[in-house]
PDB file of C-alpha atoms in Angstrom:
ATOM      1  CA  MET I   1     -15.685   5.652  -3.137  1.00 44.00           C
ATOM      2  CA  ARG I   2     -15.666   4.892   0.555  1.00 44.00           C
ATOM      3  CA  THR I   3     -14.599   7.400   3.149  1.00 41.00           C
ATOM      4  CA  SER I   4     -14.610   7.048   6.908  1.00 42.00           C
ATOM      5  CA  SER I   5     -17.515   8.430   8.889  1.00 37.00           C
ATOM      6  CA  LEU I   6     -18.269   9.107  12.528  1.00 35.00           C
ATOM      7  CA  THR I   7     -19.898   6.383  14.538  1.00 37.00           C
ATOM      8  CA  ALA I   8     -22.949   6.990  16.652  1.00 38.00           C
ATOM      9  CA  MET I   9     -22.046   8.643  19.941  1.00 38.00           C
ATOM     10  CA  SER I  10     -24.122   8.506  23.099  1.00 42.00           C
ATOM     11  CA  PRO I  11     -25.513  11.887  24.260  1.00 48.00           C
ATOM     12  CA  ALA I  12     -23.613  11.590  27.543  1.00 46.00           C
ATOM     13  CA  ARG I  13     -20.291  10.897  25.851  1.00 39.00           C
ATOM     14  CA  HIS I  14     -20.821  13.661  23.312  1.00 41.00           C
ATOM     15  CA  GLN I  15     -21.593  16.162  26.073  1.00 43.00           C
ATOM     16  CA  ARG I  16     -18.436  15.185  27.966  1.00 38.00           C
ATOM     17  CA  MET I  17     -16.316  15.739  24.860  1.00 36.00           C
ATOM     18  CA  VAL I  18     -17.962  19.059  24.046  1.00 38.00           C
ATOM     19  CA  THR I  19     -17.497  20.225  27.641  1.00 39.00           C
ATOM     20  CA  SER I  20     -13.818  19.299  27.506  1.00 37.00           C
ATOM     21  CA  CYS I  21     -13.452  21.074  24.190  1.00 38.00           C
ATOM     22  CA  GLU I  22     -15.056  24.256  25.486  1.00 38.00           C
ATOM     23  CA  SER I  23     -12.855  24.346  28.582  1.00 39.00           C
ATOM     24  CA  ALA I  24      -9.552  23.858  26.759  1.00 37.00           C
ATOM     25  CA  THR I  25      -7.326  26.483  25.225  1.00 36.00           C
ATOM     26  CA  PRO I  26      -7.317  26.753  21.407  1.00 38.00           C
ATOM     27  CA  ALA I  27      -3.855  25.173  21.271  1.00 34.00           C
ATOM     28  CA  ALA I  28      -4.950  22.243  23.412  1.00 35.00           C
ATOM     29  CA  ARG I  29      -8.093  21.738  21.338  1.00 39.00           C
ATOM     30  CA  ALA I  30      -6.081  21.706  18.133  1.00 37.00           C
ATOM     31  CA  VAL I  31      -3.958  18.727  19.159  1.00 36.00           C
ATOM     32  CA  GLY I  32      -6.216  16.883  21.626  1.00 38.00           C
ATOM     33  CA  LEU I  33      -6.675  17.371  25.368  1.00 28.00           C
ATOM     34  CA  GLY I  34      -4.213  16.573  28.123  1.00 30.00           C
ATOM     35  CA  GLN I  35      -1.337  15.656  25.834  1.00 35.00           C
ATOM     36  CA  ARG I  36       2.317  16.098  26.674  1.00 32.00           C
ATOM     37  CA  ARG I  37       4.393  18.180  24.261  1.00 31.00           C
ATOM     38  CA  SER I  38       7.500  16.395  22.994  1.00 32.00           C
ATOM     39  CA  GLU I  39      10.410  17.235  20.716  1.00 31.00           C
ATOM     40  CA  HIS I  40      10.857  15.231  17.527  1.00 34.00           C
ATOM     41  CA  ALA I  41      14.066  16.048  15.633  1.00 31.00           C
ATOM     42  CA  LEU I  42      14.433  15.754  11.892  1.00 33.00           C
ATOM     43  CA  THR I  43      16.323  12.486  11.351  1.00 33.00           C
ATOM     44  CA  ASP I  44      17.007  12.656   7.603  1.00 36.00           C
ATOM     45  CA  ARG I  45      20.293  14.618   7.489  1.00 32.00           C
ATOM     46  CA  SER I  46      20.317  14.646   3.695  1.00 34.00           C
ATOM     47  CA  VAL I  47      17.699  17.406   3.592  1.00 33.00           C
ATOM     48  CA  PRO I  48      17.505  20.882   5.189  1.00 33.00           C
ATOM     49  CA  THR I  49      16.437  21.020   8.819  1.00 31.00           C
ATOM     50  CA  LEU I  50      13.156  22.518   9.954  1.00 35.00           C
ATOM     51  CA  ASN I  51      13.923  25.715  11.838  1.00 34.00           C
ATOM     52  CA  SER I  52      10.480  26.731  13.057  1.00 36.00           C
ATOM     53  CA  PRO I  53      10.031  25.739  16.733  1.00 36.00           C
ATOM     54  CA  SER I  54       6.354  25.050  16.120  1.00 39.00           C
ATOM     55  CA  GLN I  55       7.283  22.488  13.471  1.00 37.00           C
ATOM     56  CA  LYS I  56       9.679  20.636  15.777  1.00 38.00           C
ATOM     57  CA  SER I  57       6.988  19.739  18.301  1.00 39.00           C
ATOM     58  CA  LEU I  58       4.810  16.732  17.670  1.00 43.00           C
ATOM     59  CA  GLN I  59       1.942  15.836  19.929  1.00 46.00           C
ATOM     60  CA  PRO I  60       1.703  12.131  20.874  1.00 47.00           C
ATOM     61  CA  ARG I  61      -1.824  10.907  21.433  1.00 51.00           C
ATOM     62  CA  SER I  62      -2.663   9.407  24.818  1.00 53.00           C
ATOM     63  CA  THR I  63      -2.752   5.597  24.940  1.00 55.00           C
ATOM     64  CA  ALA I  64      -6.430   5.552  25.892  1.00 56.00           C
ATOM     65  CA  GLU I  65      -7.349   7.901  23.045  1.00 53.00           C
ATOM     66  CA  ILE I  66      -5.450   5.838  20.465  1.00 54.00           C
ATOM     67  CA  GLN I  67      -7.077   2.607  21.657  1.00 55.00           C
ATOM     68  CA  ARG I  68     -10.532   4.185  21.489  1.00 52.00           C
ATOM     69  CA  PHE I  69      -9.821   5.547  18.015  1.00 51.00           C
ATOM     70  CA  ARG I  70      -8.694   2.140  16.731  1.00 53.00           C
ATOM     71  CA  SER I  71     -11.642   0.285  18.289  1.00 48.00           C
ATOM     72  CA  GLU I  72     -14.283   2.370  16.516  1.00 46.00           C
ATOM     73  CA  PRO I  73     -14.661   2.269  12.708  1.00 43.00           C
ATOM     74  CA  GLY I  74     -14.124   5.822  11.550  1.00 41.00           C
ATOM     75  CA  GLY I  75     -13.507   6.725  15.178  1.00 39.00           C
ATOM     76  CA  VAL I  76     -13.183  10.299  16.380  1.00 38.00           C
ATOM     77  CA  LEU I  77      -9.635  11.650  16.124  1.00 40.00           C
ATOM     78  CA  PRO I  78      -9.734  14.968  18.009  1.00 39.00           C
ATOM     79  CA  PRO I  79     -12.794  16.025  20.054  1.00 37.00           C
ATOM     80  CA  PRO I  80     -15.762  17.364  18.046  1.00 37.00           C
ATOM     81  CA  ARG I  81     -15.421  20.954  16.884  1.00 39.00           C
ATOM     82  CA  CYS I  82     -16.289  23.387  19.637  1.00 37.00           C
ATOM     83  CA  ARG I  83     -19.602  25.144  19.374  1.00 38.00           C
ATOM     84  CA  ALA I  84     -19.303  28.769  18.373  1.00 36.00           C
ATOM     85  CA  LYS I  85     -20.014  31.225  21.150  1.00 40.00           C
ATOM     86  CA  GLN I  86     -23.010  33.487  20.790  1.00 41.00           C
ATOM     87  CA  GLY I  87     -22.320  36.112  18.146  1.00 42.00           C
ATOM     88  CA  GLU I  88     -19.481  34.105  16.579  1.00 40.00           C
ATOM     89  CA  SER I  89     -19.665  32.079  13.385  1.00 42.00           C
ATOM     90  CA  GLU I  90     -18.155  28.651  12.846  1.00 49.00           C
ATOM     91  CA  VAL I  91     -15.501  28.360  10.156  1.00 55.00           C
ATOM     92  CA  GLU I  92     -16.199  25.456   7.833  1.00 69.00           C
ATOM     93  CA  ALA I  93     -13.303  23.278   6.738  1.00 75.00           C
ATOM     94  CA  PRO I  94     -12.418  23.696   3.057  1.00 86.00           C
ATOM     95  CA  ALA I  95     -12.702  20.673   0.776  1.00 92.00           C
ATOM     96  CA  VAL I  96      -9.409  18.840   0.283  1.00 95.00           C
ATOM     97  CA  PHE I  97      -8.097  16.063  -1.916  1.00 95.00           C
ATOM     98  CA  LEU I  98      -5.115  13.731  -2.192  1.00 97.00           C
ATOM     99  CA  GLU I  99      -3.353  12.932  -5.454  1.00 97.00           C
ATOM    100  CA  ILE I 100      -1.373   9.701  -5.501  1.00 96.00           C
ATOM    101  CA  SER I 101       1.837   9.138  -7.490  1.00 95.00           C
ATOM    102  CA  GLY I 102       5.217   7.445  -7.066  1.00 93.00           C
ATOM    103  CA  SER I 103       6.990   4.340  -8.294  1.00 92.00           C
ATOM    104  CA  SER I 104       4.287   2.063  -6.848  1.00 94.00           C
ATOM    105  CA  ALA I 105       1.406   3.982  -8.442  1.00 96.00           C
ATOM    106  CA  LYS I 106      -0.081   2.871 -11.740  1.00 96.00           C
ATOM    107  CA  ASP I 107       0.371   5.039 -14.831  1.00 96.00           C
ATOM    108  CA  LEU I 108      -3.081   6.627 -14.910  1.00 97.00           C
ATOM    109  CA  PRO I 109      -4.467  10.089 -15.727  1.00 97.00           C
ATOM    110  CA  VAL I 110      -4.350  12.541 -12.822  1.00 95.00           C
ATOM    111  CA  ALA I 111      -8.134  12.548 -12.478  1.00 95.00           C
ATOM    112  CA  GLN I 112      -8.092   8.800 -11.786  1.00 96.00           C
ATOM    113  CA  ARG I 113      -5.313   9.131  -9.192  1.00 97.00           C
ATOM    114  CA  ARG I 114      -7.139  11.810  -7.206  1.00 96.00           C
ATOM    115  CA  LEU I 115      -9.008  10.970  -4.004  1.00 94.00           C
ATOM    116  CA  GLY I 116     -11.662  13.418  -2.858  1.00 91.00           C
ATOM    117  CA  PRO I 117     -12.725  16.154  -2.548  1.00 92.00           C
ATOM    118  CA  MET I 118     -13.482  15.607   1.112  1.00 92.00           C
ATOM    119  CA  THR I 119     -14.800  18.150   3.629  1.00 89.00           C
ATOM    120  CA  LEU I 120     -13.571  17.127   7.074  1.00 85.00           C
ATOM    121  CA  ARG I 121     -15.851  19.175   9.356  1.00 77.00           C
ATOM    122  CA  ASN I 122     -16.248  17.116  12.579  1.00 74.00           C
ATOM    123  CA  GLN I 123     -14.482  13.988  11.403  1.00 83.00           C
ATOM    124  CA  PRO I 124     -11.011  12.854  10.377  1.00 91.00           C
ATOM    125  CA  TRP I 125     -10.268  11.506   6.928  1.00 94.00           C
ATOM    126  CA  ILE I 126      -8.711   8.088   7.449  1.00 95.00           C
ATOM    127  CA  ILE I 127      -6.558   6.701   4.645  1.00 96.00           C
ATOM    128  CA  GLY I 128      -5.850   2.972   4.331  1.00 95.00           C
ATOM    129  CA  ARG I 129      -6.934  -0.299   2.769  1.00 94.00           C
ATOM    130  CA  ARG I 130      -9.929  -0.531   5.079  1.00 93.00           C
ATOM    131  CA  HIS I 131     -11.368   2.748   3.807  1.00 94.00           C
ATOM    132  CA  GLN I 132     -10.287   3.182   0.169  1.00 95.00           C
ATOM    133  CA  LYS I 133      -9.891  -0.451  -0.915  1.00 94.00           C
ATOM    134  CA  GLU I 134     -11.345  -0.038  -4.419  1.00 95.00           C
ATOM    135  CA  PHE I 135      -9.460   3.203  -5.090  1.00 96.00           C
ATOM    136  CA  LEU I 136      -6.157   1.667  -4.011  1.00 96.00           C
ATOM    137  CA  GLN I 137      -6.709  -1.454  -6.097  1.00 96.00           C
ATOM    138  CA  ARG I 138      -7.250   0.776  -9.135  1.00 96.00           C
ATOM    139  CA  THR I 139      -4.298   3.094  -8.575  1.00 97.00           C
ATOM    140  CA  VAL I 140      -1.571   1.091  -6.789  1.00 95.00           C
ATOM    141  CA  LYS I 141       0.454  -1.741  -8.288  1.00 95.00           C
ATOM    142  CA  GLU I 142      -0.648  -5.081  -6.897  1.00 93.00           C
ATOM    143  CA  GLU I 143       2.742  -5.992  -5.431  1.00 91.00           C
ATOM    144  CA  SER I 144       2.772  -2.752  -3.407  1.00 91.00           C
ATOM    145  CA  LEU I 145      -0.681  -2.952  -1.816  1.00 91.00           C
ATOM    146  CA  GLU I 146       0.759  -4.844   1.152  1.00 87.00           C
ATOM    147  CA  PHE I 147       2.765  -1.754   2.138  1.00 86.00           C
ATOM    148  CA  ILE I 148      -0.469   0.168   2.820  1.00 93.00           C
ATOM    149  CA  SER I 149      -1.926  -0.521   6.251  1.00 93.00           C
ATOM    150  CA  ARG I 150      -5.629  -0.909   6.928  1.00 94.00           C
ATOM    151  CA  ASP I 151      -5.446   2.410   8.797  1.00 95.00           C
ATOM    152  CA  HIS I 152      -2.292   4.169   7.561  1.00 96.00           C
ATOM    153  CA  PHE I 153      -2.780   7.852   8.405  1.00 97.00           C
ATOM    154  CA  ALA I 154      -5.527  10.365   9.122  1.00 96.00           C
ATOM    155  CA  ILE I 155      -6.087  14.038   8.323  1.00 96.00           C
ATOM    156  CA  ALA I 156      -8.198  16.278  10.558  1.00 93.00           C
ATOM    157  CA  TYR I 157      -9.156  19.967  10.561  1.00 92.00           C
ATOM    158  CA  ARG I 158      -9.207  21.887  13.850  1.00 88.00           C
ATOM    159  CA  GLU I 159      -9.064  25.593  14.707  1.00 85.00           C
ATOM    160  CA  GLY I 160      -8.325  26.584  11.114  1.00 88.00           C
ATOM    161  CA  SER I 161      -5.434  24.131  10.694  1.00 91.00           C
ATOM    162  CA  PHE I 162      -4.982  20.681   9.209  1.00 94.00           C
ATOM    163  CA  LEU I 163      -3.353  17.917  11.248  1.00 95.00           C
ATOM    164  CA  LEU I 164      -1.731  14.669  10.108  1.00 97.00           C
ATOM    165  CA  LEU I 165      -1.693  11.628  12.415  1.00 96.00           C
ATOM    166  CA  ALA I 166       0.378   8.514  11.662  1.00 96.00           C
ATOM    167  CA  LEU I 167      -1.662   5.393  12.436  1.00 96.00           C
ATOM    168  CA  SER I 168       0.521   2.643  10.983  1.00 94.00           C
ATOM    169  CA  GLN I 169       3.595   0.930  12.398  1.00 91.00           C
ATOM    170  CA  ASN I 170       5.139   1.652   9.001  1.00 89.00           C
ATOM    171  CA  ARG I 171       6.928   5.003   9.172  1.00 87.00           C
ATOM    172  CA  ILE I 172       5.694   7.830   6.945  1.00 92.00           C
ATOM    173  CA  TRP I 173       7.400  11.039   5.830  1.00 93.00           C
ATOM    174  CA  VAL I 174       6.145  14.535   5.029  1.00 94.00           C
ATOM    175  CA  ASP I 175       7.979  16.377   2.252  1.00 94.00           C
ATOM    176  CA  ARG I 176       7.784  20.192   2.281  1.00 92.00           C
ATOM    177  CA  GLY I 177      10.120  20.768  -0.631  1.00 88.00           C
ATOM    178  CA  LYS I 178      12.947  23.172   0.214  1.00 88.00           C
ATOM    179  CA  VAL I 179      11.906  23.219   3.873  1.00 89.00           C
ATOM    180  CA  GLY I 180      12.789  19.566   4.344  1.00 91.00           C
ATOM    181  CA  ILE I 181      11.437  16.093   5.000  1.00 92.00           C
ATOM    182  CA  ARG I 182      10.095  15.013   8.376  1.00 92.00           C
ATOM    183  CA  SER I 183       9.446  11.448   9.492  1.00 92.00           C
ATOM    184  CA  LEU I 184       6.522  10.365  11.659  1.00 93.00           C
ATOM    185  CA  GLN I 185       6.223   7.197  13.688  1.00 93.00           C
ATOM    186  CA  GLN I 186       2.977   5.572  14.761  1.00 93.00           C
ATOM    187  CA  ASP I 187       0.716   7.833  16.868  1.00 93.00           C
ATOM    188  CA  GLU I 188       2.764  10.987  16.182  1.00 95.00           C
ATOM    189  CA  MET I 189       1.028  14.055  14.784  1.00 94.00           C
ATOM    190  CA  MET I 190       2.083  17.253  13.027  1.00 95.00           C
ATOM    191  CA  PRO I 191       0.509  20.190  11.164  1.00 96.00           C
ATOM    192  CA  LEU I 192      -0.241  19.558   7.487  1.00 96.00           C
ATOM    193  CA  ARG I 193      -0.177  22.291   4.839  1.00 95.00           C
ATOM    194  CA  PRO I 194      -1.483  22.441   1.260  1.00 95.00           C
ATOM    195  CA  GLY I 195       1.296  21.308  -1.048  1.00 96.00           C
ATOM    196  CA  ASP I 196       2.799  18.908   1.496  1.00 97.00           C
ATOM    197  CA  ARG I 197       3.499  15.410   0.224  1.00 96.00           C
ATOM    198  CA  ILE I 198       2.873  12.390   2.444  1.00 96.00           C
ATOM    199  CA  LEU I 199       5.412   9.711   1.503  1.00 94.00           C
ATOM    200  CA  LEU I 200       4.992   5.987   2.031  1.00 90.00           C
ATOM    201  CA  GLY I 201       7.923   3.651   1.493  1.00 78.00           C
ATOM    202  CA  THR I 202      10.175   0.988   2.944  1.00 59.00           C
ATOM    203  CA  ALA I 203      13.532   2.766   3.289  1.00 53.00           C
ATOM    204  CA  PRO I 204      15.098   3.055   6.768  1.00 46.00           C
ATOM    205  CA  ASP I 205      14.986   6.566   8.171  1.00 49.00           C
ATOM    206  CA  ASP I 206      18.702   7.315   8.192  1.00 46.00           C
ATOM    207  CA  ALA I 207      21.209   9.682   6.624  1.00 38.00           C
ATOM    208  CA  THR I 208      21.737   7.506   3.541  1.00 40.00           C
ATOM    209  CA  SER I 209      18.099   7.084   2.590  1.00 49.00           C
ATOM    210  CA  THR I 210      16.898   9.344  -0.212  1.00 50.00           C
ATOM    211  CA  ARG I 211      13.561  10.887  -1.022  1.00 52.00           C
ATOM    212  CA  ASP I 212      13.077   8.510  -3.965  1.00 54.00           C
ATOM    213  CA  SER I 213      13.546   5.461  -1.749  1.00 51.00           C
ATOM    214  CA  LYS I 214      10.866   6.781   0.591  1.00 53.00           C
ATOM    215  CA  ALA I 215       8.363   7.830  -2.054  1.00 58.00           C
ATOM    216  CA  ARG I 216       7.076   4.515  -3.326  1.00 85.00           C
ATOM    217  CA  LEU I 217       3.726   6.203  -2.848  1.00 92.00           C
ATOM    218  CA  ASP I 218       3.452   9.987  -2.805  1.00 94.00           C
ATOM    219  CA  TRP I 219       0.209  11.621  -1.609  1.00 96.00           C
ATOM    220  CA  LEU I 220      -0.002  15.301  -2.592  1.00 97.00           C
ATOM    221  CA  PHE I 221      -2.289  17.194  -0.189  1.00 98.00           C
ATOM    222  CA  GLN I 222      -4.249  20.064  -1.754  1.00 96.00           C
ATOM    223  CA  ILE I 223      -7.237  22.304  -1.050  1.00 92.00           C
ATOM    224  CA  GLN I 224      -9.930  22.363  -3.699  1.00 86.00           C
ATOM    225  CA  GLU I 225     -10.292  25.767  -5.301  1.00 79.00           C
ATOM    226  CA  GLN I 226     -13.662  27.395  -4.806  1.00 69.00           C
ATOM    227  CA  ASN I 227     -15.575  28.559  -7.864  1.00 62.00           C
TER     228      ASN I 227
END
């Protein structure tokens, strides 16, 4: 099973990124440096709205950062994790996995529809045909493979939180059950929580579209339990 990995980084570039990371506030480090905060309203009126102010704010990536990310296979999403200060310990990212289902998924046992576990540490986990080609061919119906982009979305772990970044021009949705469904356009990012479902589909994002029309592919995000 293929997963994305970090490319080689020159010592000078790595030092610049580490220096930037160390000088930023925790909130800035968690979403990338120098990014403008924007409001992104819930557009699907058929589900409850998200009331938490922190959940209404998505952080668009800078154009230069997105271009650099796309130009490097397995490119860096946020800056590398900051080095722990003397006397502090670094918190390792827990192992996570994605479980695929939906009308476009093949009828297979759960174990065969599960991708991972993956420990993110310094690198994002990029999902798409370019990275999980064999897995997707095994688990997704052939006629639906075209709906999955080469780089569709990425998951990263920073400052004790998981982040989801939409990479594809095809809109994605995040389903939080009773809390509601949020849509993400290309280059938008939001926090990701265990139990969230990342939905891929073809329905327009309007008041008449339903969850089922969005969830041609449903990726359940979970943390692996430690023994």
